[in-house]
Coordinates of N, CA and C in Angstrom, one line a residue:
M1 N 0.7 -1.2 0.0 CA -0.3 -0.1 0.1 C 1.1 1.1 0.1
K2 N 0.3 2.2 -0.5 CA 1.1 3.4 -0.7 C 0.1 4.8 -0.3
A3 N 0.5 5.5 0.8 CA -0.2 6.8 1.3 C 0.9 7.9 1.3
L4 N 0.1 9.1 0.9 CA 0.6 10.3 0.9 C 0.0 11.2 2.1
F5 N 0.8 11.8 2.8 CA 0.1 12.7 3.8 C 0.6 14.1 3.5
H6 N -0.7 15.0 3.4 CA -0.3 16.0 2.6 C -0.6 17.1 4.1
V7 N 0.7 18.0 4.4 CA 0.1 18.9 5.8 C 0.7 20.2 4.9
D8 N -0.1 21.3 5.2 CA 0.1 22.8 4.7 C 0.0 23.6 5.5
F9 N -0.4 23.2 6.9 CA -0.5 24.6 8.0 C 0.3 24.4 9.1
D10 N 0.9 25.4 9.9 CA 1.8 25.4 10.6 C 1.1 25.2 12.1
S11 N 0.7 24.0 12.3 CA -0.6 23.5 13.4 C 0.3 22.5 14.1
T12 N 0.3 22.9 15.4 CA 1.1 21.7 16.1 C 0.0 20.5 16.3
S13 N -1.3 20.8 16.5 CA -2.3 19.8 16.8 C -2.5 18.8 15.4
T14 N -2.7 19.8 14.2 CA -2.8 19.1 13.1 C -1.5 17.9 12.7
F15 N -0.2 18.6 13.1 CA 0.8 17.7 12.7 C 1.1 16.7 13.7
E16 N 0.8 16.7 15.0 CA 0.7 15.8 15.8 C -0.4 14.5 15.4
L17 N -1.5 14.9 14.8 CA -2.5 14.2 14.1 C -1.8 13.5 13.0
A18 N -1.3 14.2 12.0 CA -0.8 13.5 10.8 C 0.3 12.4 11.4
L19 N 1.4 12.7 12.2 CA 2.3 11.8 12.6 C 1.6 10.6 13.4
A20 N 0.7 10.8 14.3 CA 0.0 9.4 14.6 C -1.0 8.9 13.5
N21 N -1.3 9.4 12.6 CA -2.0 8.6 11.6 C -1.1 7.9 10.8
I22 N 0.5 8.3 10.5 CA 1.0 7.8 9.9 C 1.8 6.5 10.9
E23 N 2.1 6.7 11.8 CA 2.2 5.4 12.9 C 1.2 4.5 12.9
N24 N 0.0 5.0 13.0 CA -1.2 4.1 13.0 C -1.2 3.2 11.9
F25 N -1.3 3.9 10.4 CA -1.0 3.4 9.3 C -0.1 2.2 8.9
I26 N 1.1 2.6 9.4 CA 2.2 1.6 9.3 C 1.9 0.3 10.3
K27 N 1.6 0.6 11.7 CA 1.1 -0.6 12.4 C 0.2 -1.3 11.6
D28 N -0.8 -0.8 11.2 CA -2.0 -1.8 10.9 C -1.7 -2.3 9.7
V29 N -0.9 -1.9 8.4 CA -0.6 -2.5 7.4 C 0.9 -3.0 7.2
G30 N 1.7 -2.8 8.0 CA 2.9 -3.2 7.9 C 3.8 -2.6 6.8
D31 N 3.9 -3.7 5.7 CA 4.9 -3.0 4.7 C 4.2 -1.9 3.9
A32 N 4.6 -1.0 4.2 CA 3.8 0.4 3.2 C 4.8 1.7 2.9
E33 N 4.5 1.9 1.7 CA 5.2 3.2 1.2 C 4.5 4.3 1.8
V34 N 5.1 5.2 2.5 CA 4.4 6.6 3.0 C 5.3 7.6 2.7
A35 N 4.7 8.4 2.3 CA 5.2 10.1 1.9 C 4.6 11.0 2.6
V36 N 5.3 12.0 3.2 CA 4.8 13.3 3.5 C 5.0 14.4 2.6
V37 N 4.3 15.2 2.2 CA 4.5 16.4 1.7 C 4.1 17.8 2.2
A38 N 5.0 18.5 2.4 CA 5.0 19.9 3.2 C 5.1 20.9 2.3
N39 N 3.6 21.9 2.4 CA 3.9 22.9 1.7 C 3.3 24.3 2.1
G40 N 3.4 25.5 1.9 CA 2.9 26.2 2.6 C 3.2 26.6 4.0
Y41 N 2.8 27.0 5.0 CA 3.0 27.1 6.4 C 3.7 26.0 6.8
A42 N 3.4 24.7 6.5 CA 3.9 23.4 6.9 C 5.2 23.4 7.1
V43 N 5.9 24.1 6.0 CA 7.4 23.8 5.9 C 8.0 24.3 7.2
K44 N 7.7 25.3 7.8 CA 8.1 25.3 9.2 C 8.4 24.4 10.1
L45 N 7.5 23.7 10.0 CA 7.6 22.2 11.1 C 8.8 21.4 11.0
F46 N 9.3 21.7 9.9 CA 10.7 20.8 9.1 C 12.0 21.5 9.7
V47 N 12.1 22.6 10.3 CA 13.3 23.5 10.2 C 13.6 22.7 11.8
R48 N 14.9 22.2 11.9 CA 15.6 21.7 13.1 C 15.3 22.7 14.4
S49 N 15.9 23.9 14.3 CA 15.9 24.6 15.6 C 14.4 24.9 16.1
A50 N 13.5 25.1 15.3 CA 12.3 25.5 15.3 C 11.5 24.3 16.0
N51 N 11.6 23.0 15.8 CA 10.7 22.1 16.2 C 11.8 20.9 16.7
P52 N 12.0 21.2 17.7 CA 12.7 20.2 18.6 C 11.9 19.0 19.0
K53 N 10.6 19.4 19.6 CA 9.5 18.8 20.1 C 9.3 17.4 19.1
F54 N 9.3 17.7 17.6 CA 9.0 16.5 16.8 C 10.2 15.7 16.3
A55 N 11.3 16.1 16.7 CA 12.5 15.5 16.1 C 12.8 14.2 16.0
Q56 N 12.5 13.7 17.5 CA 12.7 12.2 17.5 C 11.8 11.3 16.5
K57 N 10.3 12.1 16.8 CA 9.4 11.0 16.0 C 9.5 11.0 14.4
L58 N 10.2 12.4 13.9 CA 10.4 12.5 12.3 C 11.5 11.3 12.3
V59 N 12.4 11.4 13.0 CA 13.6 10.4 12.9 C 13.0 9.0 12.9
E60 N 12.3 8.6 13.9 CA 11.7 7.4 13.8 C 11.1 6.9 12.6
L61 N 10.3 7.9 12.2 CA 9.3 7.6 10.9 C 10.4 7.4 9.8
N62 N 11.3 8.4 9.7 CA 12.2 8.3 8.3 C 13.0 6.8 8.6
E63 N 13.2 6.3 9.9 CA 14.1 5.2 9.9 C 13.0 4.0 9.1
K64 N 11.8 4.1 9.7 CA 10.9 3.2 9.1 C 10.7 3.1 7.7
G65 N 11.4 4.2 7.0 CA 11.0 4.4 5.5 C 10.0 5.5 5.1
V66 N 9.7 6.4 5.8 CA 8.9 7.4 5.5 C 9.7 8.5 4.7
R67 N 9.1 9.0 3.9 CA 9.9 10.1 2.9 C 9.3 11.3 3.3
F68 N 9.7 12.4 3.3 CA 9.4 13.7 3.6 C 10.0 14.5 2.8
Y69 N 9.1 15.0 1.7 CA 9.2 16.0 0.7 C 8.6 17.4 1.2
V70 N 9.5 18.7 1.1 CA 9.3 20.0 1.5 C 9.6 20.8 0.2
C71 N 8.4 21.7 0.1 CA 8.3 22.5 -0.9 C 9.5 23.7 -0.9
N72 N 10.0 23.9 -2.2 CA 10.8 24.9 -2.1 C 10.2 26.0 -2.3
N73 N 9.4 26.2 -3.1 CA 8.5 27.8 -3.1 C 8.0 28.2 -2.1
A74 N 7.7 27.3 -1.1 CA 7.0 27.7 0.3 C 8.3 27.8 1.4
L75 N 9.4 27.3 1.2 CA 10.6 27.6 1.9 C 10.9 29.1 1.5
N76 N 11.1 29.2 0.0 CA 11.7 30.5 -0.4 C 10.6 31.6 0.2
L77 N 9.5 31.3 0.1 CA 8.1 32.6 0.8 C 8.5 32.7 2.1
H78 N 8.9 31.8 2.7 CA 8.8 32.1 4.0 C 10.5 32.3 4.7
G79 N 11.3 32.5 3.8 CA 12.7 32.8 3.9 C 13.6 31.8 4.6
I80 N 13.3 30.7 4.5 CA 13.9 29.4 5.2 C 15.0 28.7 4.2
D81 N 16.2 28.5 4.7 CA 17.2 28.2 3.9 C 17.3 26.6 4.3
K82 N 17.0 25.9 3.3 CA 17.0 24.4 3.3 C 18.1 23.8 4.0
E83 N 19.2 24.5 4.2 CA 20.1 23.8 5.1 C 19.5 23.5 6.7
N84 N 18.6 24.4 6.8 CA 18.2 24.5 8.2 C 16.9 23.4 8.5
L85 N 16.6 22.4 7.6 CA 15.8 21.5 7.6 C 16.5 20.0 8.3
F86 N 15.6 19.4 8.9 CA 15.9 18.0 9.3 C 16.7 17.3 7.7
E87 N 17.7 16.6 8.3 CA 18.6 16.2 7.1 C 18.0 15.2 6.3
F88 N 17.0 14.5 6.7 CA 16.1 13.5 5.7 C 15.2 14.0 4.7
C89 N 15.0 15.5 4.9 CA 14.2 15.9 4.4 C 14.5 16.0 2.5
E90 N 13.5 15.7 1.7 CA 14.0 16.3 0.3 C 13.1 17.1 -0.2
V91 N 13.8 18.5 -0.4 CA 13.4 19.6 -0.9 C 13.2 19.2 -2.6
V92 N 11.8 19.7 -3.0 CA 11.1 19.4 -4.3 C 10.9 20.7 -4.8
P93 N 10.8 21.2 -6.0 CA 10.5 22.4 -6.7 C 9.2 22.6 -6.0
A94 N 8.2 22.0 -6.2 CA 6.9 22.4 -6.1 C 5.9 21.4 -5.0
G95 N 5.5 21.7 -3.9 CA 4.9 20.5 -3.4 C 3.6 19.9 -4.2
V96 N 2.9 21.1 -4.4 CA 1.7 20.5 -5.2 C 2.1 19.5 -6.8
T97 N 3.0 19.7 -7.3 CA 3.5 19.1 -8.5 C 4.0 17.9 -7.8
K98 N 4.7 17.7 -6.7 CA 5.1 16.2 -6.1 C 3.7 15.6 -5.4
I99 N 2.5 16.3 -5.1 CA 1.4 15.4 -4.7 C 0.7 14.8 -6.1
V100 N 0.8 15.5 -6.9 CA 0.3 14.8 -8.3 C 1.0 13.8 -9.1
E101 N 2.5 14.1 -8.7 CA 3.3 12.8 -9.1 C 3.2 11.6 -8.2
L102 N 3.1 12.0 -6.9 CA 2.9 10.6 -5.9 C 1.5 9.9 -6.2
Q103 N 0.3 10.8 -6.2 CA -0.8 10.2 -6.8 C -0.8 9.6 -8.1
N104 N -0.4 10.0 -9.0 CA 0.0 9.3 -10.6 C 0.8 8.2 -10.1
D105 N 1.5 7.8 -9.1 CA 2.3 6.8 -8.9 C 1.3 5.6 -8.0
G106 N 0.3 5.9 -7.4 CA -0.7 5.3 -6.8 C -0.9 5.3 -5.6
F107 N -0.5 6.5 -4.9 CA -0.3 7.2 -3.4 C -1.6 7.6 -3.2
A108 N -2.2 7.0 -1.9 CA -3.6 7.3 -1.8 C -3.2 8.8 -1.0
Y109 N -4.3 9.6 -1.2 CA -4.0 11.0 -0.6 C -4.7 11.0 0.6
I110 N -3.8 11.7 1.6 CA -4.5 11.6 3.1 C -4.3 12.9 3.6
K111 N -5.5 13.9 4.0 CA -5.2 15.2 4.6 C -5.7 15.4 6.0
P112 N -4.8 15.2 7.0 CA -5.3 15.2 8.1 C -5.9 16.5 8.8

């Protein structure tokens, strides 16, 4: 199974829900491909210094194979240098384009 989780708001409660959904999905399904696409204000959630609260959980999910894609357009809009992101984040030119690509590749779209 393939699942795409889309986050676009800088909301702690929504992000916590998304991370819990991802954990529950992996626990329930087992072998799954999971991607997270962050665009808009949500790119702020992947800045190392701004979000130590989520660091361990993100590392654990990455070690389970979860891929994290962060929108470069949103990074530029918010003045965030990609060097400040968690090292496992992959910066993509446009988050919305990555969402379409993943859906075309069979990923189910989930919006927590």
